[in-house]
Each structure stands twice: as C-alpha cells, then as structure tokens.
C-alpha cells in the first residue's frame, strides 16, 4: 500500500511547507509599522540585537506570530476532523456554528468579567470552549434521529441554522455592551488577532500541544470513520464513542484557537482540502501537512491585513474570508 | 383545470377566512404597535388622531408623524419578505429558501457600504436602487453556485452556497466599512429596523412593493405549476426559463426594497410561507396573498417586541425575528433530512 514514491512526495511537501512558513515568518517580521529587516532579524535571534530590535522581535512580533501559527494549526486540524467525521468536504468549525457558540460565551464573558483582568486571559479559552461545546452538543442532539443516527447533510443544515440563532443572540446581547467592550467584541467577531503577548501564547499552547498528538494518534480511527458507517462498525470501531471523542477534540481545538485569535472562518475548510489534494486522504500524512498549511494561511492573512491598512489593519478573519469564500465556491462547483 | 386533478390541494374556504382574519389581525397589531411605547397612548386617541388629525395636539404628531409610518413600514417590509420567500420556495422546491439565507441581505449590505464609502450624499432613491443591485448580485451568485451541477438545487447545497456567499460579501462589506471608517453608519442601518421610517421613504417604497405584489399575484398560477417541478411545468406548456426569470425579478424587487428600508432581516420569508402553505394548501394563488398579510403581522409584532424587550433601548429587529425563526428552521431541517 505505502509505496516509497508516495512517501517521498509527503516528505517533500512537508519540507516545502515548513520552508514556506519560515519565509512567511521572515516577511512578517520585515513588514508593517515596526519592522526588522532579515539581517536585523538574524542578528537579533543570535542574541546580538540592540535593545530596540529585541523589543520589536521578542515583545511585539514574535508572540503574535506564534499565536497565529498555533491558532492556524488548531483550526486546520479541527476542520480536518469535522470533514472526516461528517463525511462532508465542506464542513468547517465556522460554518457549523461552533465559532458562533464560542462567540456567544465571549460576549457573556466580556459583559460580566472584564473588570478582573489578570486571570481573564487564561480563563477566556475555557469560556470559549464551553460555548463551543454547547453549540456542538445542540447541533449533535438536534441532528440525531432515533433509528437513523446522525445524517451528515442534516448536521450541516442544522449547524447553519444554529449559527444563525447564536449570531442573533450575539447581536442582541452586544447592543447592551459598553462602547469599549463592544469595540473589543466587534474586533473579535471580525477575526482580529487580539492576543499578542506571551501570556496568550501560554494560554493557547497547552491546548495545541496536548490535543494535536492525540489526533495524530487517532489517524487510523479517522481513516476508518471517513469510510461508510457500516464499514467502520464492521471493522470493529466503537463508532459512536470515537466520534464523540473526536468531535470534542475538534471543538476544543477550534474554540481555544478562536478565543485568542478572534473568530476566523474558512481556515478549517481550506487547509485540509489543500493538504488532501497534495498528499492524498490518509490522515497520518495529510493531518500534519494540513496543520502547517493552516499556520501558513493564517499567518499570511494576518500579515496582509496588517500591512494593507497601517496602523489599524484589516482583521485577519476578513482577509481569510475574501480568500476562503471563493475557494469554498470553487469546491462546491467542482464536487 | 389541469392542476386541480394533479397534486395541488387548495382550500379556498380556509384561504378566504384566513385572509379576512389576517387583515383584522394586521390592523389590530398596527394599532397595538402605535399605542404601546415610550408614550403610552390609548386606542381612542389613536383612532382620533388618524381620522381627525389635528397638528396642534402632541399625541397626534407622535402618532401620525412617527409611529404610523413606522408601523406601516414594518407591515410593508414583512409582506415583501414573506412573498419573496414564498416565491423562492416555490421556484426551488426547497422549503428552506429565504432571502436572508440566500445572499440577498449580504449583497445589499455590501452595496450599501459602497454607497456610504464613495457617494455619501446619495439620495434615498439611489440608495434603494443600489441595494437592489447588491441583492441581485448576492442572489445571482448563490443560485449560480447552487445550480452549477445537474440536480444541484438540493437544500444542503443551496444553504451552503448561501452561507459562503454571505460570508464573502459581508467580509468585503466589513472590510470596506473598516477602511473608510463607516462601521457605525452601517451598524446603525443593520440594527436600525424600521425606527425612523418617514413618509417620504414610504412614498418611495410603497409603489415598488405594490408593483412587486401585483406581479407576484399575476404569476402565482405559473408558480404553482413550476412548484411541481421543471419537467412537469414544461410538459404543461410553460416557458419555464422565462417564468423563472420574471419570478426572480419579482423576488429582487420585493426583497431589495425591503432590505433597503429595514436592513437585513432573515427568517420572515422562511417562516410565513411555510405556515401559510400548511394551512391553505399548495396553491400559490392563496399562498401569496396570505403570506403578504401574515408577513406584515409578524413584522409589526416583532417591531413592537423589539421596542418592549429592553425598553427604552431598541433591540435589533433582525435578532428578534431570528430567535423566533431558528427553531422553525431546525424543525424544517430535521424533517427535510429525514428522506
């Protein structure tokens, strides 16, 4: 089954993707209102930078870039899981209403808890996770019919409906926010990378570090679940249990990511697609590549948004939509 | 009549009584809407100020100058949304079709962002015209995408296409709004609902909606035939392409006019025709007028609720309607996925 040509191709793709990510990193540091040329960057990394260069790299640029990379990975892997489980190539945590659920909790949080601000950074991902799980649970329960289980088509329709409901609730609640709180929230919804210092990296890192290996370890389960339901039962997988665990992980990854990065659509859709087109449908191969591609896409979007409109910038979520939605349409037309 | 022998079942008795009952309810809810609010006004005063208007009385000025146009605006907009939803559902044979879910709203928002950005002094008439065009572009993209593949108009495809097109167009609109710093103007328009509707706006929008309604009623028989499916319609001698094109134009006129007045409101066009169809049967000659009346009622009540929920602040009317509409959508989605 696994021929060496295929493996070579996977390795080549992975190395090119990592190289691209590195190049983007250099570009991202070198552009914008405060920037470092590649030479300055090299010097600063080697510990020879001036205090100003150190400040720019280590206090401003680096934490934001790492957040972007982590969130991109989280979203991409979350989207991969959802696509395999629903057997719908157009699934994405944003389309399915999970981001809206997380967003709803973020409004609640901003409404009630912003005053005590020190611990708030660590708790926000937890809140977003609660919201995401809440949305996912509703969607799952509503799409479950006795005797028929969960039909992927119905799941998508119900997800779109729940997303609309949650967005209605968000709109209603957000009109009660104070001016400053509203600004924060509006930016969150538009997908502006708002967490840009080291505390946010620490808040997001554990989620990604813990959950990505678990997903990779479950590659084979995902391979099987992606097949028809009867096949997976026949192969001895506890379909319902594995599916629930994986949905939980997908929700956790995307909620934790968007809690720090803002609500970013379409990364979870695009990255797995491109990865699958490059190396085929085996999860062992395409999951790591999807993760790196997710990081590339989000970092590129954030860099573009940051550079286009100095100093306020266009939120990364908008840049991603402008690229992602046409891609989505292309996929619809093709499949 | 061919369609009588076919699967149309029409209930003229229920339809007639529903229409009569609906009119009474509509007028009742308008009067209710006028009388509740920041200044509570009793029904007699409402009656007196409408039929014996006296500009020296303060209550009369509030009622005729502010509340009456607002309530009439809500009724017109609700009727327009409901009828355009009914037409879309008949055309696509998809009970989940709704102008809000199918990209019209997002297209109109983007067009408005463009107007605010490039031509801030535009007149109301040209704003309305531009939001037609925007709505048309949104709907065209969704329908184009949904029908690219043979047999492609399935609920899931068209809903996904609507979600993607809406995401794209609203992202573009949001980007423009941020770039030109008009977020607040747009947010005001988006959440504004029918508050601040004046007689001038009504004068512009009323004839447009009336023309759209007349066309819808004239075409309702063709729509009934089309709702059996394209093959059947062709077999019965209908020029389906022409019919569809004209019907789509009606949808754009109605939904575009409604969006230009009230901003993006989803789910009115989804709920009302489905409920009406359940009551009067599958004959669009009844569905369309009944949808118009009940759409008006729903919108007037939603607007009254929007003013009451969090008084003295106004809750966005779109939020009120979608909180009511989503359970309905879910019910239909569960039912639709059962096949």
XYZ file of C-alpha atoms in Angstrom:
674
model
C 0.000 0.000 0.000
C 2.560 2.549 1.126
C 4.902 2.925 -1.746
C 8.110 4.866 -1.472
C 7.175 7.390 -4.185
C 4.208 8.410 -2.162
C 6.283 8.743 0.997
C 8.860 10.821 -0.824
C 6.113 13.105 -2.013
C 4.789 13.518 1.533
C 8.260 14.335 2.813
C 8.883 16.804 0.005
C 5.522 18.526 0.622
C 6.169 18.780 4.334
C 9.620 20.260 3.858
C 8.368 22.783 1.291
C 5.503 23.771 3.585
C 7.834 24.311 6.527
C 10.160 26.313 4.322
C 7.231 28.455 3.184
C 6.231 29.029 6.795
C 9.771 30.131 7.612
C 9.799 32.522 4.652
C 6.478 33.966 5.763
C 7.879 34.416 9.245
C 10.751 36.486 7.858
C 8.375 38.529 5.696
C 6.015 39.076 8.595
C 8.809 40.383 10.786
C 10.098 42.581 7.987
C 6.821 44.346 7.211
C 4.478 46.702 8.951
C 4.663 49.796 11.090
C 7.526 48.464 13.185
C 9.742 46.038 11.322
C 13.071 44.288 11.203
C 14.990 43.559 8.019
C 16.092 39.921 7.564
C 19.646 40.872 8.541
C 18.453 42.566 11.706
C 16.277 39.556 12.404
C 19.180 37.143 12.117
C 21.297 39.296 14.372
C 18.551 39.633 16.966
C 17.843 35.929 17.050
C 21.518 35.238 17.636
C 21.368 37.498 20.679
C 23.252 40.437 19.194
C 20.343 42.807 18.671
C 20.056 46.315 20.059
C 17.527 46.765 22.838
C 15.099 48.270 20.330
C 15.437 45.290 17.998
C 14.962 42.920 20.911
C 11.849 44.775 21.949
C 10.343 44.658 18.466
C 11.028 40.981 17.922
C 10.502 39.437 21.325
C 7.818 41.685 22.745
C 5.752 42.616 19.701
C 6.196 40.453 16.637
C 7.112 37.021 17.922
C 4.202 36.404 20.340
C 1.694 37.456 17.708
C 3.272 35.262 15.052
C 3.332 32.270 17.402
C -0.325 32.838 18.333
C -1.193 32.986 14.648
C 0.709 29.794 13.897
C -0.856 27.906 16.811
C -4.375 29.094 16.022
C -3.958 28.259 12.339
C -2.854 24.740 13.270
C -5.725 24.296 15.705
C -8.316 25.426 13.192
C -6.905 23.335 10.365
C -6.841 20.141 12.412
C -10.290 20.839 13.811
C -11.635 21.264 10.280
C -9.922 18.031 9.146
C -11.598 16.086 11.930
C -15.023 17.553 11.213
C -14.752 16.879 7.498
C -13.828 13.258 8.061
C -16.486 12.642 10.681
C -19.353 14.270 8.827
C -18.077 12.873 5.520
C -18.879 16.317 4.171
C -15.937 18.001 2.472
C -17.452 21.436 3.133
C -17.536 21.179 6.938
C -15.701 23.792 8.950
C -15.991 24.815 12.614
C -17.121 28.276 11.482
C -19.794 27.083 9.048
C -21.077 24.553 11.593
C -21.801 27.148 14.269
C -19.057 26.258 16.749
C -17.423 29.667 16.437
C -20.788 31.330 16.991
C -21.195 29.326 20.211
C -17.730 30.330 21.354
C -18.530 33.926 20.401
C -21.680 33.891 22.480
C -19.702 32.911 25.566
C -17.084 35.540 24.761
C -19.824 38.215 24.861
C -21.038 36.915 28.208
C -17.505 36.938 29.478
C -16.814 40.448 28.265
C -20.100 41.609 29.777
C -19.512 40.242 33.247
C -15.852 39.597 33.936
C -13.602 42.078 32.183
C -13.038 44.045 35.391
C -10.810 41.401 36.985
C -8.364 41.421 34.141
C -5.284 39.420 35.184
C -6.657 35.909 35.184
C -9.011 36.717 32.353
C -6.515 35.702 29.700
C -6.313 32.138 30.899
C -9.997 31.773 31.557
C -11.237 33.116 28.229
C -10.262 29.979 26.258
C -12.159 27.906 28.826
C -15.221 30.051 28.383
C -14.974 29.882 24.612
C -14.607 26.117 24.935
C -17.795 25.933 26.994
C -19.620 27.907 24.308
C -18.222 25.753 21.525
C -19.191 22.540 23.328
C -22.633 23.966 23.999
C -23.163 24.720 20.301
C -21.744 21.372 19.186
C -23.910 19.475 21.670
C -27.067 21.207 20.490
C -26.212 20.568 16.863
C -25.388 16.927 17.524
C -28.514 16.264 19.576
C -30.776 18.011 17.089
C -29.350 16.146 14.119
C -29.724 12.813 15.871
C -32.867 10.957 14.890
C -33.867 7.703 16.534
C -33.080 4.711 14.387
C -31.197 6.771 11.796
C -28.327 8.230 13.792
C -26.643 11.388 12.542
C -27.086 12.180 8.894
C -24.177 14.369 7.663
C -26.441 16.530 5.473
C -28.807 17.211 8.310
C -25.879 18.027 10.573
C -24.702 20.712 8.151
C -28.172 22.250 7.741
C -28.741 22.323 11.475
C -25.270 23.760 12.033
C -26.027 26.655 9.679
C -29.337 27.272 11.477
C -27.729 27.184 14.924
C -25.029 29.564 13.733
C -27.763 31.994 12.667
C -29.511 31.623 16.033
C -26.340 32.211 18.005
C -25.475 35.204 15.855
C -28.926 36.631 16.521
C -28.392 36.217 20.247
C -24.897 37.729 19.965
C -26.292 40.747 18.113
C -28.952 41.270 20.770
C -26.506 40.984 23.647
C -23.806 43.061 22.018
C -26.120 46.073 21.821
C -26.010 46.115 25.631
C -22.229 46.246 25.810
C -20.422 49.405 26.792
C -18.654 51.217 23.989
C -15.187 49.859 24.839
C -16.413 46.330 25.359
C -18.303 46.496 22.085
C -15.186 47.519 20.210
C -13.292 44.568 21.623
C -16.097 42.231 20.743
C -16.678 43.581 17.224
C -12.993 43.076 16.524
C -13.158 39.576 17.950
C -16.036 38.722 15.627
C -14.220 40.123 12.612
C -11.267 37.879 13.451
C -8.591 40.300 14.552
C -5.655 38.589 16.233
C -6.072 40.398 19.532
C -3.959 38.286 21.851
C -0.467 39.467 21.040
C 1.760 38.986 24.031
C 3.354 35.998 25.698
C 0.560 35.392 28.185
C -1.743 34.490 25.288
C 0.828 32.120 23.874
C 0.875 30.401 27.262
C -2.906 30.309 27.318
C -3.189 28.641 23.908
C -0.058 26.481 23.768
C -1.154 23.706 26.154
C -4.312 23.033 24.164
C -2.453 22.615 20.920
C 0.449 20.678 22.471
C -1.883 18.251 24.228
C -4.501 17.723 21.569
C -2.568 17.591 18.290
C -0.648 14.424 19.240
C -3.895 12.795 20.352
C -5.449 13.493 16.961
C -2.379 12.184 15.164
C -2.532 9.042 17.257
C -6.131 8.618 16.173
C -5.284 8.890 12.467
C -6.341 5.331 11.821
C -9.666 5.801 13.556
C -10.230 8.836 11.374
C -9.309 6.867 8.261
C -11.959 4.343 9.178
C -14.657 6.817 10.238
C -14.221 8.557 6.912
C -15.483 5.376 5.261
C -19.105 4.438 5.266
C -20.705 3.909 8.650
C -21.352 0.191 8.126
C -17.760 -0.374 7.116
C -16.460 1.286 10.257
C -18.749 -0.746 12.509
C -17.693 -3.880 10.635
C -14.045 -3.047 11.231
C -14.630 -3.023 14.956
C -14.507 0.680 15.757
C -16.783 1.954 18.501
C -18.196 4.455 16.030
C -20.390 6.469 18.346
C -17.805 6.732 21.130
C -14.850 7.563 18.875
C -16.929 10.091 17.016
C -17.886 11.867 20.233
C -14.286 11.961 21.454
C -13.086 13.347 18.151
C -15.852 15.938 17.961
C -14.897 17.027 21.464
C -11.269 17.424 20.400
C -12.255 19.317 17.247
C -14.422 21.675 19.280
C -11.706 22.150 21.899
C -9.064 22.936 19.285
C -11.155 25.436 17.371
C -12.642 27.121 20.453
C -9.286 27.550 22.153
C -7.840 28.925 18.904
C -10.597 31.440 18.220
C -10.715 32.583 21.832
C -7.294 34.126 21.362
C -7.245 34.810 17.644
C -10.806 36.048 17.126
C -13.401 34.289 15.031
C -11.568 33.101 11.913
C -13.616 31.331 9.233
C -12.553 29.037 6.385
C -9.068 28.019 7.611
C -10.556 24.748 8.826
C -12.055 24.303 5.387
C -9.146 25.243 3.151
C -6.122 23.742 4.872
C -7.338 20.105 4.935
C -8.510 20.355 1.322
C -5.230 21.607 0.007
C -3.361 19.051 2.106
C -5.513 16.208 0.804
C -5.058 17.373 -2.763
C -1.284 17.337 -2.222
C -0.729 14.032 -0.430
C -3.979 12.067 -0.535
C -6.569 11.116 2.047
C -4.508 9.124 4.590
C -4.792 11.040 7.853
C -1.269 10.091 9.001
C 0.075 12.053 6.054
C -2.291 14.889 5.456
C -3.027 15.938 9.063
C 0.483 17.274 9.808
C 0.574 18.990 6.435
C -2.884 20.473 6.986
C -1.670 21.842 10.330
C 1.332 23.567 8.742
C -0.844 24.885 5.897
C -3.330 26.281 8.415
C -0.484 28.144 10.095
C 0.738 29.425 6.718
C -2.714 30.626 5.670
C -3.450 32.447 8.913
C -0.001 33.999 9.175
C -0.258 35.173 5.568
C -3.742 36.597 6.174
C -2.644 38.410 9.312
C 0.454 39.811 7.629
C -1.534 41.012 4.609
C -4.194 42.562 6.833
C -1.575 44.241 8.984
C 0.306 45.716 6.060
C -2.651 46.861 3.926
C -4.053 49.307 6.394
C -1.418 50.649 8.721
C -1.715 51.212 11.621
C -5.100 49.688 12.459
C -5.009 46.877 9.915
C -7.754 44.725 8.430
C -8.686 41.820 10.714
C -7.216 38.514 9.572
C -10.702 36.990 9.567
C -11.786 39.326 6.780
C -8.716 38.611 4.688
C -9.316 34.875 5.174
C -12.961 35.233 4.082
C -12.010 37.099 0.939
C -9.664 34.250 0.003
C -11.632 31.413 1.568
C -15.146 32.034 0.327
C -14.235 31.924 -3.374
C -12.287 28.729 -2.647
C -15.378 27.300 -0.996
C -17.416 28.222 -4.079
C -14.853 26.596 -6.323
C -15.103 23.403 -4.256
C -18.884 23.485 -4.500
C -18.739 23.877 -8.246
C -16.232 21.052 -8.592
C -17.706 18.443 -6.243
C -58.095 22.883 -14.717
C -55.082 20.675 -15.051
C -53.602 21.366 -11.657
C -56.811 20.599 -9.838
C -56.558 16.990 -10.996
C -52.953 16.923 -10.023
C -51.431 17.178 -6.602
C -52.489 20.734 -5.901
C -54.760 20.798 -2.999
C -56.337 24.135 -2.448
C -58.598 25.185 0.357
C -60.415 28.314 -0.836
C -62.680 28.451 2.227
C -59.758 28.442 4.630
C -57.873 30.820 2.373
C -60.692 33.360 2.320
C -61.278 33.254 6.044
C -57.522 33.372 6.679
C -57.253 36.499 4.545
C -60.179 38.198 6.289
C -58.963 37.194 9.730
C -55.430 38.218 8.781
C -56.497 41.710 7.760
C -58.267 42.263 11.069
C -55.231 40.940 12.937
C -52.918 43.154 10.910
C -54.894 46.285 11.684
C -55.155 45.229 15.324
C -51.403 44.718 15.628
C -50.704 48.050 13.949
C -52.990 49.816 16.432
C -51.339 47.923 19.279
C -47.905 48.863 17.954
C -48.904 52.515 17.798
C -50.353 52.622 21.268
C -47.510 50.990 23.213
C -44.114 52.585 23.624
C -42.345 55.359 25.447
C -45.514 57.446 25.494
C -48.434 55.161 26.101
C -51.446 56.173 24.060
C -54.932 54.700 24.374
C -56.848 53.331 21.414
C -59.342 56.183 21.217
C -56.552 58.684 20.828
C -55.050 56.548 18.061
C -58.412 56.486 16.263
C -58.964 60.198 16.719
C -55.542 61.287 15.555
C -55.608 59.158 12.413
C -59.096 60.117 11.298
C -59.338 63.594 12.788
C -55.746 64.724 12.622
C -55.019 67.931 14.462
C -51.447 69.154 14.174
C -51.661 71.196 17.367
C -52.043 68.132 19.555
C -48.777 66.493 20.624
C -50.187 62.977 20.627
C -51.359 63.408 17.059
C -47.913 64.468 15.968
C -46.321 61.441 17.599
C -48.850 59.078 16.111
C -49.080 60.367 12.573
C -45.543 61.699 12.282
C -43.562 58.897 13.928
C -45.488 55.786 14.920
C -47.853 55.347 11.976
C -45.174 55.438 9.247
C -43.088 53.089 11.332
C -45.866 50.539 11.676
C -46.820 50.834 8.015
C -43.164 50.396 7.089
C -42.976 47.213 9.168
C -46.133 45.855 7.543
C -44.916 46.569 4.010
C -41.479 45.127 4.648
C -42.877 41.995 6.282
C -45.236 41.428 3.377
C -42.422 41.893 0.877
C -40.073 39.474 2.663
C -42.772 36.845 3.066
C -43.861 36.957 -0.569
C -40.303 36.834 -1.861
C -39.672 33.850 0.407
C -42.788 32.134 -0.894
C -41.679 32.650 -4.492
C -38.162 31.370 -3.802
C -39.502 28.277 -2.068
C -41.872 27.567 -4.944
C -39.194 28.074 -7.571
C -36.517 25.981 -5.914
C -38.938 23.482 -4.351
C -36.882 23.997 -1.219
C -38.763 24.818 1.972
C -35.590 26.299 3.486
C -35.251 29.097 0.943
C -35.270 32.604 2.400
C -33.869 35.852 1.040
C -31.813 36.299 4.216
C -30.147 32.899 3.960
C -29.547 33.118 0.231
C -27.140 36.019 -0.007
C -29.544 38.862 -0.797
C -29.035 40.573 2.539
C -25.274 40.344 2.445
C -25.220 41.629 -1.136
C -27.376 44.592 -0.208
C -25.149 45.349 2.803
C -22.047 45.329 0.626
C -23.720 47.623 -1.900
C -24.659 49.993 0.906
C -21.097 50.007 2.198
C -20.023 51.035 -1.303
C -22.581 53.852 -1.412
C -21.613 55.168 2.007
C -17.948 54.995 1.052
C -17.977 56.524 -2.427
C -21.081 58.645 -2.563
C -22.097 59.611 0.971
C -24.564 62.258 -0.208
C -26.670 59.768 -2.172
C -30.415 60.256 -2.105
C -32.680 57.671 -0.565
C -33.897 56.628 -4.002
C -30.411 55.843 -5.253
C -29.564 54.011 -2.018
C -32.614 51.864 -2.635
C -31.620 51.258 -6.231
C -28.097 50.276 -5.231
C -29.310 47.819 -2.632
C -31.440 46.169 -5.350
C -28.335 45.661 -7.401
C -26.419 44.318 -4.417
C -29.210 41.920 -3.550
C -29.291 40.810 -7.167
C -25.581 40.072 -7.209
C -25.837 38.077 -3.973
C -28.795 36.027 -5.169
C -27.258 35.522 -8.592
C -24.080 34.107 -7.046
C -25.974 31.738 -4.758
C -28.293 30.451 -7.443
C -25.469 30.210 -9.923
C -23.429 28.146 -7.482
C -26.366 26.044 -6.429
C -27.270 25.102 -9.973
C -23.825 24.563 -11.490
C -24.192 20.825 -11.156
C -27.125 18.846 -12.527
C -29.702 18.298 -9.822
C -27.758 20.789 -7.764
C -30.560 22.745 -6.100
C -30.688 20.464 -3.066
C -31.372 22.170 0.265
C -27.907 21.408 1.579
C -26.129 22.800 -1.480
C -28.153 25.954 -1.649
C -27.836 26.587 2.100
C -24.073 26.101 1.972
C -23.791 28.284 -1.099
C -25.806 30.927 0.753
C -23.535 30.689 3.786
C -20.386 31.016 1.678
C -21.624 33.881 -0.480
C -22.904 35.704 2.596
C -19.553 35.235 4.314
C -17.694 36.625 1.316
C -19.954 39.598 0.659
C -20.221 40.580 4.299
C -16.452 40.257 4.732
C -15.969 42.582 1.767
C -18.547 44.983 3.200
C -16.927 44.846 6.622
C -13.513 45.415 5.117
C -14.759 48.488 3.261
C -16.527 49.736 6.350
C -13.328 49.443 8.363
C -11.211 51.016 5.656
C -13.491 54.007 5.234
C -14.413 54.094 8.932
C -18.133 53.682 8.415
C -18.736 50.728 10.707
C -21.055 52.755 12.837
C -23.190 54.050 9.969
C -23.569 50.515 8.681
C -24.220 49.034 12.106
C -26.879 51.660 12.613
C -28.505 50.672 9.355
C -28.105 46.961 10.058
C -29.622 47.099 13.510
C -31.888 50.070 12.922
C -35.001 48.209 11.904
C -37.955 50.364 10.981
C -37.274 53.078 13.539
C -37.077 56.460 11.869
C -39.127 55.408 8.861
C -40.711 58.552 7.445
C -43.458 59.271 4.973
C -41.031 60.137 2.209
C -39.437 56.677 2.402
C -42.850 55.075 2.433
C -43.876 57.058 -0.627
C -40.865 55.714 -2.482
C -41.086 52.137 -1.336
C -44.839 51.639 -1.384
C -45.347 51.734 -5.192
C -42.333 49.450 -5.704
C -43.710 46.861 -3.318
C -47.208 47.169 -4.778
C -45.881 46.538 -8.283
C -43.952 43.528 -6.995
C -47.026 42.155 -5.227
C -49.219 42.605 -8.302
C -46.687 40.765 -10.430
C -46.479 38.012 -7.822
C -50.242 37.580 -7.782
C -50.496 37.592 -11.571
C -47.754 34.963 -11.765
C -48.995 32.864 -8.870
C -50.673 30.315 -11.120
C -47.463 29.804 -13.083
C -45.588 29.473 -9.814
C -47.933 26.714 -8.685
C -47.213 24.798 -11.874
C -43.485 25.432 -11.558
C -43.539 24.122 -7.997
C -44.409 20.657 -9.351
C -41.015 20.521 -10.932
C -39.497 21.775 -14.120
C -40.317 18.689 -16.208
C -43.965 18.858 -15.323
C -44.134 22.595 -15.973
C -42.546 22.115 -19.396
C -44.952 19.308 -20.120
C -47.831 21.626 -19.342
C -46.514 24.058 -21.945
C -44.869 26.574 -19.666
C -41.849 28.512 -20.848
C -40.013 27.765 -17.629
C -36.937 29.856 -18.265
C -38.973 32.982 -18.884
C -41.214 32.299 -15.884
C -38.213 31.778 -13.655
C -36.533 34.944 -14.867
C -39.640 37.029 -14.226
C -40.197 35.450 -10.815
C -36.580 36.092 -9.863
C -37.059 39.736 -10.830
C -40.086 39.928 -8.548
C -38.053 38.439 -5.689
C -35.366 41.049 -6.229
C -37.844 43.920 -6.373
C -39.564 42.844 -3.172
C -36.584 41.709 -1.123
C -34.393 44.539 -2.387
C -36.973 47.146 -1.422
C -37.488 45.552 1.982
C -33.760 45.314 2.733
C -33.230 48.907 1.678
C -35.757 50.059 4.269
C -35.195 47.748 7.208
C -31.760 46.231 6.789
C -31.006 42.523 6.706
C -33.772 40.503 8.345
C -33.670 36.763 7.827
C -36.320 34.146 8.522
C -39.532 36.134 7.866
C -39.508 34.808 4.326
C -38.820 31.337 5.670
C -41.446 31.038 8.379
C -44.503 32.731 6.979
C -44.914 30.880 3.661
C -44.314 27.518 5.337
C -47.032 28.140 7.912
C -49.394 29.513 5.290
C -48.749 26.577 2.963
C -49.579 24.219 5.789
C -52.910 25.989 6.285
C -54.134 26.790 2.775
C -52.555 24.070 0.667
C -50.117 24.179 -2.217
C -51.928 26.643 -4.459
C -49.824 29.784 -4.718
C -52.859 31.881 -5.641
C -53.718 31.562 -1.956
C -50.235 31.250 -0.533
C -49.032 34.583 -1.910
C -51.759 36.927 -0.621
C -51.954 35.120 2.719
C -48.154 35.270 3.074
C -48.253 39.004 2.418
C -50.786 39.614 5.179
C -49.154 37.349 7.746
C -45.660 38.580 6.910
C -46.922 42.061 7.697
C -48.377 40.917 11.008
C -45.200 39.109 12.009
C -43.027 42.110 11.285
C -45.313 44.585 13.091
C -45.412 42.342 16.160
C -41.650 41.767 16.017
C -41.085 45.509 15.857
C -43.379 46.072 18.834
C -41.493 43.360 20.725
C -38.173 44.932 19.742
C -39.271 48.159 21.390
C -40.626 46.462 24.509
C -37.985 43.847 25.359
C -35.277 46.173 26.567
C -37.125 49.498 26.781
C -36.197 52.272 26.411
C -33.485 50.823 24.125
C -34.440 49.160 20.881
C -33.396 45.574 20.335
C -32.382 44.865 16.729
C -35.484 43.560 14.990
C -33.428 41.067 12.990
C -32.333 39.443 16.239
C -35.911 39.150 17.491
C -37.057 37.575 14.250
C -34.149 35.164 14.020
C -34.571 33.968 17.587
C -38.159 33.132 16.698
C -37.255 31.809 13.262
C -34.426 29.465 14.081
C -36.437 26.806 15.935
C -38.630 26.787 12.886
C -35.666 26.357 10.572
C -34.409 23.491 12.720
C -37.773 21.782 12.594
C -37.775 22.005 8.794
C -34.175 20.849 8.561
C -34.908 17.770 10.672
C -37.960 16.998 8.625
C -36.185 17.651 5.335
C -33.209 15.454 6.224
C -35.446 12.522 7.047
C -35.901 11.369 3.464
